[in-house]
């Protein structure tokens, strides 16, 4: 490509300070170095993790920064030593990478790559400790190795999954974080047996996908737990059979769930980021066999407190990033699952169009013609400041 090896000037939504509206700026994006790729981002969506680190309440502040990690794009150019992707390939960026060489990448059980695992405090590239983004020579920091709120971004090759070029990037971009995370948390980690009962705490995009994963795995009762009752109707489409709003009860929700299920749920998946919900999700599983899976990203000072007897009574607590999927190896297959199911349309998040807006308001990839929420928070009605109202992400 004509731009290969050159600096590209493009638009990006820059977060100058914690909690301040993002501002659309012209940034310079340096060419990719060894084992890096530069990607033209065509669609990006918003995950709650972006918001947490933008608010930086209880998170390490790294500013100015370009957020965004749930996206789809096309390789523009590659750095030295990159052999498994080439310009023109369709890719999904992933916030946690896969080097394919470390002990974790070689283990069938782990996706916690030693080199490229999620690092929310690092704002620079691993190769040289520098940022590839700048404005007038001043560095603008990266976020989780992806920074997709930019028309072009540079990533380590281990943080991109090459996918079927037939897959619609405006839809499958949500598979690069929230949907795969929720699906995998249920299917790969909680592994509910057929006919079992599963509680899903938090019915945002991740929780809806966790409910969907529980349904796919064969759970027969799926209890959605959320403080916001407006989530319940939508969650029904994703497999939830019952709902509990902790605010409706004057006893702890773990007791409410135990009463509903003759002693506790078989599996629970926590998708809120709230420490109390994490503890509740553990304490509501049945003794003897119950397994709880934590997915939400907690406040950095959060402490998990529970009585050790809860473990002795043979309950298991687990946690996962990205639903235990290995990004480069497994994500292309999740995209294939989407392609296959999309044809038969037997899955709620496919029928309603993952990424099309119906899944969850915050998960909508925004194109210029769709008038998303603007950087000043006006224009779309969503309380989060969607940075993309004015960027041209149309294919
Ligand atoms: N582990 C991972 O790999 C991974 C990946 C993506 C997102 N996440 C995290 O998963 C979480 C969910 O992400 P999302 O984008 O779906 O968020 P979201 O904000 O869209 O949804 C969260 C839901 O949880 C509900 N909630 C909040 N506190 C609650 C409580 N105490 N009890 C019950 N419900 C409660 C909210 O009402 C909301 O509906 C976030 O913490 C996000 O950072 C983790
Ligand atoms: Zn995310
Ligand atoms: Zn690795």
PDB file of C-alpha atoms and ligand atoms in Angstrom, residues 47-49 69-70 95 177-178, ligand 2:
ATOM      1  CA  UNK A  47     -17.262  -1.921  26.207  1.00  0.00           C
ATOM      2  CA  UNK A  48     -17.622  -1.049  29.863  1.00  0.00           C
ATOM      3  CA  UNK A  49     -13.888  -1.618  30.377  1.00  0.00           C
ATOM      4  CA  UNK A  69     -10.640  -2.426  22.143  1.00  0.00           C
ATOM      5  CA  UNK A  70     -13.755  -3.957  20.593  1.00  0.00           C
ATOM      6  CA  UNK A  95      -7.090  -6.769  24.318  1.00  0.00           C
ATOM      7  CA  UNK A 177     -14.450  -8.590  23.454  1.00  0.00           C
ATOM      8  CA  UNK A 178     -17.832  -8.625  25.190  1.00  0.00           C
TER       9      UNK A 178
HETATM   10 ZN1  LIG B   2     -14.208  -5.187  26.587  1.00  0.00          ZN
END
